[in-house]
JSON list of C-alpha atoms in Angstrom, two decimals:
[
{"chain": "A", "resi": 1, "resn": "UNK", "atom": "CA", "xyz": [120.51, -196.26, 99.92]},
{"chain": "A", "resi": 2, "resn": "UNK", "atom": "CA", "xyz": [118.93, -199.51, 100.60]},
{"chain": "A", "resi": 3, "resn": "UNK", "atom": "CA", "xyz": [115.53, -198.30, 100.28]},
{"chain": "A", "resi": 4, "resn": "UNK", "atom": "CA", "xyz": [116.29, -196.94, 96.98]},
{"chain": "A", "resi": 5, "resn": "UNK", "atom": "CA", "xyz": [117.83, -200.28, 95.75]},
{"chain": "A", "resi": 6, "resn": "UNK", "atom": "CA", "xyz": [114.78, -202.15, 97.14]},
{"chain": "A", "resi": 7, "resn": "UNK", "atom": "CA", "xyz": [112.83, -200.07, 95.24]},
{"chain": "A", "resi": 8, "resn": "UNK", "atom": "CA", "xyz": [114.99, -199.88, 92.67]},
{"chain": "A", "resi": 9, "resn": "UNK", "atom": "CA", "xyz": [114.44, -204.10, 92.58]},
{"chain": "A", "resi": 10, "resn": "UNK", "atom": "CA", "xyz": [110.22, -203.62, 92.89]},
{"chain": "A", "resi": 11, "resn": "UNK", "atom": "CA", "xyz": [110.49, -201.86, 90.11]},
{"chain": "A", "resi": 12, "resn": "UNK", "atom": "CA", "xyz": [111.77, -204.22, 87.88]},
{"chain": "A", "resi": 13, "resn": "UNK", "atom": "CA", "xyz": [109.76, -207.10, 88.88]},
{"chain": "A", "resi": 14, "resn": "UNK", "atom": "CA", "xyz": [106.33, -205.25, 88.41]},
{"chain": "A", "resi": 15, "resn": "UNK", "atom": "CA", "xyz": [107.49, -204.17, 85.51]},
{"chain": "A", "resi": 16, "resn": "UNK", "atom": "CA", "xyz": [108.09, -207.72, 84.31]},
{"chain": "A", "resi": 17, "resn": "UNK", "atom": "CA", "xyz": [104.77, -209.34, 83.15]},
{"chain": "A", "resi": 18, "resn": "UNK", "atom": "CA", "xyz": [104.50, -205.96, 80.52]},
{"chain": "A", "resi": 19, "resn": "UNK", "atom": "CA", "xyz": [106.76, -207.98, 78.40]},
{"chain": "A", "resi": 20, "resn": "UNK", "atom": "CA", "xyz": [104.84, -211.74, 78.58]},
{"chain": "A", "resi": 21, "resn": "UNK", "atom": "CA", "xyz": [103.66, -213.17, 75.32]},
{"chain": "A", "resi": 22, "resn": "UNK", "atom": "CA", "xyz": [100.30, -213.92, 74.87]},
{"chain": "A", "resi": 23, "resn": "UNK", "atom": "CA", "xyz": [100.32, -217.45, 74.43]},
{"chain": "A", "resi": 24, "resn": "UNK", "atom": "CA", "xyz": [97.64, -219.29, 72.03]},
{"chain": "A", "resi": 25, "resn": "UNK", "atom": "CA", "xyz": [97.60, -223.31, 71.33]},
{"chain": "A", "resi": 26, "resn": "UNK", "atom": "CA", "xyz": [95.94, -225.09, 68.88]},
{"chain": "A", "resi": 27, "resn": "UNK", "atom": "CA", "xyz": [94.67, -229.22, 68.83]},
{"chain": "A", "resi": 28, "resn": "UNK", "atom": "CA", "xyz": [97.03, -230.07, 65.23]},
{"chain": "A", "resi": 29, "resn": "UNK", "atom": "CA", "xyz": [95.06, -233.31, 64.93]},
{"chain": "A", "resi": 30, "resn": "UNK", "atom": "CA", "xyz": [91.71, -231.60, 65.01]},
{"chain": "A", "resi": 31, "resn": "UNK", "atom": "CA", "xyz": [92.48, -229.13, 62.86]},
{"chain": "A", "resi": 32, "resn": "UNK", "atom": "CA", "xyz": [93.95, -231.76, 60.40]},
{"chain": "A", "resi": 33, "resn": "UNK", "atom": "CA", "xyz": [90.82, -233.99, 60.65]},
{"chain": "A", "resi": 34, "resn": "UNK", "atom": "CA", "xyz": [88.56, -231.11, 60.60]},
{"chain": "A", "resi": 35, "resn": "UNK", "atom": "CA", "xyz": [90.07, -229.48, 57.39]},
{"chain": "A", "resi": 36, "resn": "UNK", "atom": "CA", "xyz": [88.41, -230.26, 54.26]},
{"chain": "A", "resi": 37, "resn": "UNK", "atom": "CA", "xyz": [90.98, -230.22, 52.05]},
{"chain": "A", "resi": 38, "resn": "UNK", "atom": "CA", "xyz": [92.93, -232.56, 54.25]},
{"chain": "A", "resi": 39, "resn": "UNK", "atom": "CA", "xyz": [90.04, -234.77, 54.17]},
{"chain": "A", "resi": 40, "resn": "UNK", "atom": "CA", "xyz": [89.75, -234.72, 50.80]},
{"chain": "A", "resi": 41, "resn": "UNK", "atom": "CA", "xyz": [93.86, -235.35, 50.28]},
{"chain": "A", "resi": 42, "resn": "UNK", "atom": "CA", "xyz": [93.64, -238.10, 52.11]},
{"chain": "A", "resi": 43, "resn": "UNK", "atom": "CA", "xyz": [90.70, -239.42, 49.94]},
{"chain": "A", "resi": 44, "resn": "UNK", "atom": "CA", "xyz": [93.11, -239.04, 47.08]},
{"chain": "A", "resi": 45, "resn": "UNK", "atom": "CA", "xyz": [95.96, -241.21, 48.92]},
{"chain": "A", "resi": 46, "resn": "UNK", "atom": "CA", "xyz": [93.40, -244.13, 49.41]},
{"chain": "A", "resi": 47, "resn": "UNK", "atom": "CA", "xyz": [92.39, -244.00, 45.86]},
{"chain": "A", "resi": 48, "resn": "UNK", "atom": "CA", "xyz": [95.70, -244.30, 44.31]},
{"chain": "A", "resi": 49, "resn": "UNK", "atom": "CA", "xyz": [96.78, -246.50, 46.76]},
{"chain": "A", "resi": 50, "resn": "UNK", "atom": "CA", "xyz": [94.30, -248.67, 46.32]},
{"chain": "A", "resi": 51, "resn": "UNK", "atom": "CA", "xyz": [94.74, -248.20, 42.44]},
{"chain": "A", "resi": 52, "resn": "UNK", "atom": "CA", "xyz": [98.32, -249.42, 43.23]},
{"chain": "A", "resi": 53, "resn": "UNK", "atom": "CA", "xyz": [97.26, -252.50, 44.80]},
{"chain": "A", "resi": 54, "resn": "UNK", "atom": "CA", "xyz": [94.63, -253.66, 42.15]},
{"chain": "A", "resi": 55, "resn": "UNK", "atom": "CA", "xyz": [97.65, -253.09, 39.74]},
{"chain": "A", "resi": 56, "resn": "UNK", "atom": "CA", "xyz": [99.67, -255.85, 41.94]},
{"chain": "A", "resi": 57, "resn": "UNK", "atom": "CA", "xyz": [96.89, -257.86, 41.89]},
{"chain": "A", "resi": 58, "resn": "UNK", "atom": "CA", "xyz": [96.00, -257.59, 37.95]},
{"chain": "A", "resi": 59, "resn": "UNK", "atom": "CA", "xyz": [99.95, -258.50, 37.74]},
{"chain": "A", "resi": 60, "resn": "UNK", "atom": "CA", "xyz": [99.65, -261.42, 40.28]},
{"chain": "A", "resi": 61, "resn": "UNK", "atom": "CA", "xyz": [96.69, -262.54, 37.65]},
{"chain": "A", "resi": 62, "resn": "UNK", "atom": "CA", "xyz": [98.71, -262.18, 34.45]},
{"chain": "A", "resi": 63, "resn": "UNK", "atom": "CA", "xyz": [101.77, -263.86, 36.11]},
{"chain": "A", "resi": 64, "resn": "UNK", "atom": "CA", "xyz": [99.78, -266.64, 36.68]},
{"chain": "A", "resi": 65, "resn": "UNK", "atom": "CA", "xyz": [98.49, -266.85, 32.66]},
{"chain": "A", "resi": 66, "resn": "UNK", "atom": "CA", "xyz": [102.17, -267.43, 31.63]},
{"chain": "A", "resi": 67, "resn": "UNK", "atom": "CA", "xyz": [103.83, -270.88, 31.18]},
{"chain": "A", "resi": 68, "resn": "UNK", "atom": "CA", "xyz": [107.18, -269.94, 29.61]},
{"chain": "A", "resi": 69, "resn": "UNK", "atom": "CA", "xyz": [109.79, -269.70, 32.74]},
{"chain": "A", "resi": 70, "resn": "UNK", "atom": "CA", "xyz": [111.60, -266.99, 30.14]},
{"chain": "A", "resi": 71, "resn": "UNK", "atom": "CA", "xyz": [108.84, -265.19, 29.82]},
{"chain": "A", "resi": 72, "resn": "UNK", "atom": "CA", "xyz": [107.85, -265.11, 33.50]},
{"chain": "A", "resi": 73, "resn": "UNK", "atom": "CA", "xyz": [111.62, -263.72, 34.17]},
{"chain": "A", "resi": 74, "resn": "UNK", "atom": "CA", "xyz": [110.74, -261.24, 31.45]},
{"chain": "A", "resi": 75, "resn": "UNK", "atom": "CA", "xyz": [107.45, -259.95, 33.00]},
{"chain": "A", "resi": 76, "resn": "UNK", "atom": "CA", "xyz": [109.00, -260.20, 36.55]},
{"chain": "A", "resi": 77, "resn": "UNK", "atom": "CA", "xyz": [111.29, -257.65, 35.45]},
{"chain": "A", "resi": 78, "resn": "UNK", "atom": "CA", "xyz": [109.28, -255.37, 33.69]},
{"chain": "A", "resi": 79, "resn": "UNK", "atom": "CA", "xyz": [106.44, -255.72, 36.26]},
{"chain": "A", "resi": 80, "resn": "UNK", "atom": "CA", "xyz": [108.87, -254.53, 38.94]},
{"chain": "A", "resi": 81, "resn": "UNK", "atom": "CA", "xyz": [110.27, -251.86, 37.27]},
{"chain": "A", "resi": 82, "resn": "UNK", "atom": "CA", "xyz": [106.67, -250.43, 36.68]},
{"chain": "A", "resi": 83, "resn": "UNK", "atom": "CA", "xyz": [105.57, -250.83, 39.99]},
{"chain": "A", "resi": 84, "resn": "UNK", "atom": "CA", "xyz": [108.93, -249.20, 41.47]},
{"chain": "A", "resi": 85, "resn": "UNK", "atom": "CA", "xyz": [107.44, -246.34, 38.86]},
{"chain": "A", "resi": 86, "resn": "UNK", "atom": "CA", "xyz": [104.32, -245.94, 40.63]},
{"chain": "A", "resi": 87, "resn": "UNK", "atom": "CA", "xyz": [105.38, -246.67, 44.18]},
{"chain": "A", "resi": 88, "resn": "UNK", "atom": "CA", "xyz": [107.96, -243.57, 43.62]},
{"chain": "A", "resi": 89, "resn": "UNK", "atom": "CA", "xyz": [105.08, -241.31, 41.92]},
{"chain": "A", "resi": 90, "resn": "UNK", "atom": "CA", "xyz": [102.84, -242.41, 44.84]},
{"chain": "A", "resi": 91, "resn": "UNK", "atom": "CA", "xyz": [105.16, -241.44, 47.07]},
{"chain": "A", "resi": 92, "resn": "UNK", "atom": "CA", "xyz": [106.12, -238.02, 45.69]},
{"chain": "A", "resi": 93, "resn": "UNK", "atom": "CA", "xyz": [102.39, -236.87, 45.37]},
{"chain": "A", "resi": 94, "resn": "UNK", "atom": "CA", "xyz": [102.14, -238.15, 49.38]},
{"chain": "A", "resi": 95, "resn": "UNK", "atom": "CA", "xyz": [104.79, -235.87, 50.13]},
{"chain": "A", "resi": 96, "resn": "UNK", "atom": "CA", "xyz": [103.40, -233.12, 47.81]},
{"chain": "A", "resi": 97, "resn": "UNK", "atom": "CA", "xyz": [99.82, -232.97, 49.13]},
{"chain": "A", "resi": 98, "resn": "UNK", "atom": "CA", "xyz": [101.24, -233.25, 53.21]},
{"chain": "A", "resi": 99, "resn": "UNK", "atom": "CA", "xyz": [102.89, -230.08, 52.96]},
{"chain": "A", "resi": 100, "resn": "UNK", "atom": "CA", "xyz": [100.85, -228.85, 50.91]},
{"chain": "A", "resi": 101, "resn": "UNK", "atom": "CA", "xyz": [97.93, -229.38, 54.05]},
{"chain": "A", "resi": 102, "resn": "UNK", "atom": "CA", "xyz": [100.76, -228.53, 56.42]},
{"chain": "A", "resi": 103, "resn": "UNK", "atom": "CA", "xyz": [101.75, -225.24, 55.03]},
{"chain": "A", "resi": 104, "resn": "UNK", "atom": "CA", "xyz": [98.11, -224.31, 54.59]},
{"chain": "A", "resi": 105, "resn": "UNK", "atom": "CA", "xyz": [97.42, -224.85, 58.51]},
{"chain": "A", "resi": 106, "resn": "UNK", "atom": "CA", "xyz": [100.26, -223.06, 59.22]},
{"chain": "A", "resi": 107, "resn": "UNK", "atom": "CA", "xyz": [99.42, -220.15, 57.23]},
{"chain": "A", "resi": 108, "resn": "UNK", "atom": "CA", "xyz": [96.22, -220.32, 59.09]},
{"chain": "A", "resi": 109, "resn": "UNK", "atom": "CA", "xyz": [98.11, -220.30, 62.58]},
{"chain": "A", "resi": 110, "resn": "UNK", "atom": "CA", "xyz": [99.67, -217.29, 61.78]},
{"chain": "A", "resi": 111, "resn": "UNK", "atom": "CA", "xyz": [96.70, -215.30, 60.42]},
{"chain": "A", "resi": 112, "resn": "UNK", "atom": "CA", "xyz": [94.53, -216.46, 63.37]},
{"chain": "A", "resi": 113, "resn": "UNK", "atom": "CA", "xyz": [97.62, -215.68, 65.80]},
{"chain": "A", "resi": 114, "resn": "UNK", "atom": "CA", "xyz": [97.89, -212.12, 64.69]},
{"chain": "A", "resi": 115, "resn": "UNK", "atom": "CA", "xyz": [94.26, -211.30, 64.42]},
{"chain": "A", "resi": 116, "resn": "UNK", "atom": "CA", "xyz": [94.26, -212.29, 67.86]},
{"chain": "A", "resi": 117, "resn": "UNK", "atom": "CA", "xyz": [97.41, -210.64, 68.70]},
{"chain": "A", "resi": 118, "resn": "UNK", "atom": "CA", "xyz": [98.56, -214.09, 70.51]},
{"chain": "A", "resi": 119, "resn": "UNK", "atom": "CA", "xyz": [102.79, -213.97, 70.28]},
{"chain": "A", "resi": 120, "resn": "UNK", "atom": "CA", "xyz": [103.24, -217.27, 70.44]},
{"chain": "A", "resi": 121, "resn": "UNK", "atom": "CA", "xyz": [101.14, -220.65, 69.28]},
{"chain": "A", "resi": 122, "resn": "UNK", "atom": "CA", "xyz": [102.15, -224.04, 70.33]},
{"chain": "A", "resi": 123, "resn": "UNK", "atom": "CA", "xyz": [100.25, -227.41, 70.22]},
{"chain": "A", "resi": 124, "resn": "UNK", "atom": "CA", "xyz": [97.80, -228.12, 73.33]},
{"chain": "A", "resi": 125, "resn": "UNK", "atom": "CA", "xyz": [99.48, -231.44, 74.46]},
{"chain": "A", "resi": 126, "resn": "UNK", "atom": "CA", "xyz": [101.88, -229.26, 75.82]},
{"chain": "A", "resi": 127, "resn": "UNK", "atom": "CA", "xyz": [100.26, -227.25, 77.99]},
{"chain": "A", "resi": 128, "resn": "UNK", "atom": "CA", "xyz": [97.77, -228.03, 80.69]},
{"chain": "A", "resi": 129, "resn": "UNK", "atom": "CA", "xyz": [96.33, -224.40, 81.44]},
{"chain": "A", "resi": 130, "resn": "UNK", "atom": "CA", "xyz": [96.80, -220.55, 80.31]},
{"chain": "A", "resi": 131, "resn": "UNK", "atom": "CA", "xyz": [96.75, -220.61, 76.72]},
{"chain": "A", "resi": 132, "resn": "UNK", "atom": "CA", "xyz": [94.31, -219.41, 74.57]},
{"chain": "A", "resi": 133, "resn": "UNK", "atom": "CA", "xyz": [92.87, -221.98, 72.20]},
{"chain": "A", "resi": 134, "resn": "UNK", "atom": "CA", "xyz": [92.60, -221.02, 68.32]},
{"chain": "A", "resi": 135, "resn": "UNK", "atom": "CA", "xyz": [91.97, -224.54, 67.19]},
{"chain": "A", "resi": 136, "resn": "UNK", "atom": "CA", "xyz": [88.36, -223.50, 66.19]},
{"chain": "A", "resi": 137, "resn": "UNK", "atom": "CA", "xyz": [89.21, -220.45, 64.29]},
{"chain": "A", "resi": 138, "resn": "UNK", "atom": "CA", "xyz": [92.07, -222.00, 62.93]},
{"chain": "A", "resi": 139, "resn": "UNK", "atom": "CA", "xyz": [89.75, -225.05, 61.27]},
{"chain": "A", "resi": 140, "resn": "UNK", "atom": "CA", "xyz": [86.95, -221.58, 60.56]},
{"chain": "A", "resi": 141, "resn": "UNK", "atom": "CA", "xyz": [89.84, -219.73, 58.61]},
{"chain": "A", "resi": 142, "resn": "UNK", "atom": "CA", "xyz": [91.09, -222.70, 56.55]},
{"chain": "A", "resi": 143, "resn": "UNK", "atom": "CA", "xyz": [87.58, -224.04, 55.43]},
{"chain": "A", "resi": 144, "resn": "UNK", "atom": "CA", "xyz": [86.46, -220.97, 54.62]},
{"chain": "A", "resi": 145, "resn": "UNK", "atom": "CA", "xyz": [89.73, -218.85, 54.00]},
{"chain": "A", "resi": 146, "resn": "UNK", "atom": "CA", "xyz": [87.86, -216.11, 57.08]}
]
């Protein structure tokens, strides 16, 4: 009876690693830096952020030009209602384009994941060893949709 409970037991345990995922990983910040239309979102950002701040500054400049303390309160006013405008706008287009870049890379994950048949795909900080890494067919697949 023992035996067959020992073997019962040996059974189970070699039957174990049948059922392991195959685990993949993937460097996020590489594949972020190394996607073009990321690089080319964040070009965007800069540009209308630094079309924001010339705005501030051609305000700061036309602040300056007035002499009426009335008028000053006026353009104050008006000035920072505009700018909350286009601070908001910036904003939501920020948000837009990040998931927008986000979803795409994760769309990219997957595809690469199952044409791999890896289970599982986690970022490479957090594991030191056994994983396979996608992070270069992830960056192929989103630049040129492969």
């Amino acid at each position: 009876m023992k035996n067959k409970i020992l073997a019962l037991a040996l059974s189970l345990f070699m039957t174990a690693p049948v059922f392991a995922d195959t685990i993949g990983s993937i460097r996020y910040s590489e594949v972020f830096q190394n996607y073009s239309k990321a690089k080319a979102a964040l070009s965007e950002m800069e540009d209308r952020r630094n079309e924001l701040q010339l705005f501030i500054l051609n305000k700061e400049q036309e602040f300056k030009k007035i002499d009426s303390p009335v008028k000053k309160k006026s353009f104050e006013d008006a000035t920072a209602k505009e700018l909350a405008q286009k601070q908001e706008a910036f904003q939501k287009f920020q948000i837009k384009k990040e998931k927008e870049i986000d979803d795409a890379i994760v769309a990219a994950v997957k595809a690469v994941a199952l044409e791999n048949k890896v289970d599982t795909v986690i970022e490479a900080k957090t594991i030191y060893f056994g994983a396979v890494d996608l992070t270069p067919l992830v960056i192929k697949k989103l630049n040129t949709g492969n």
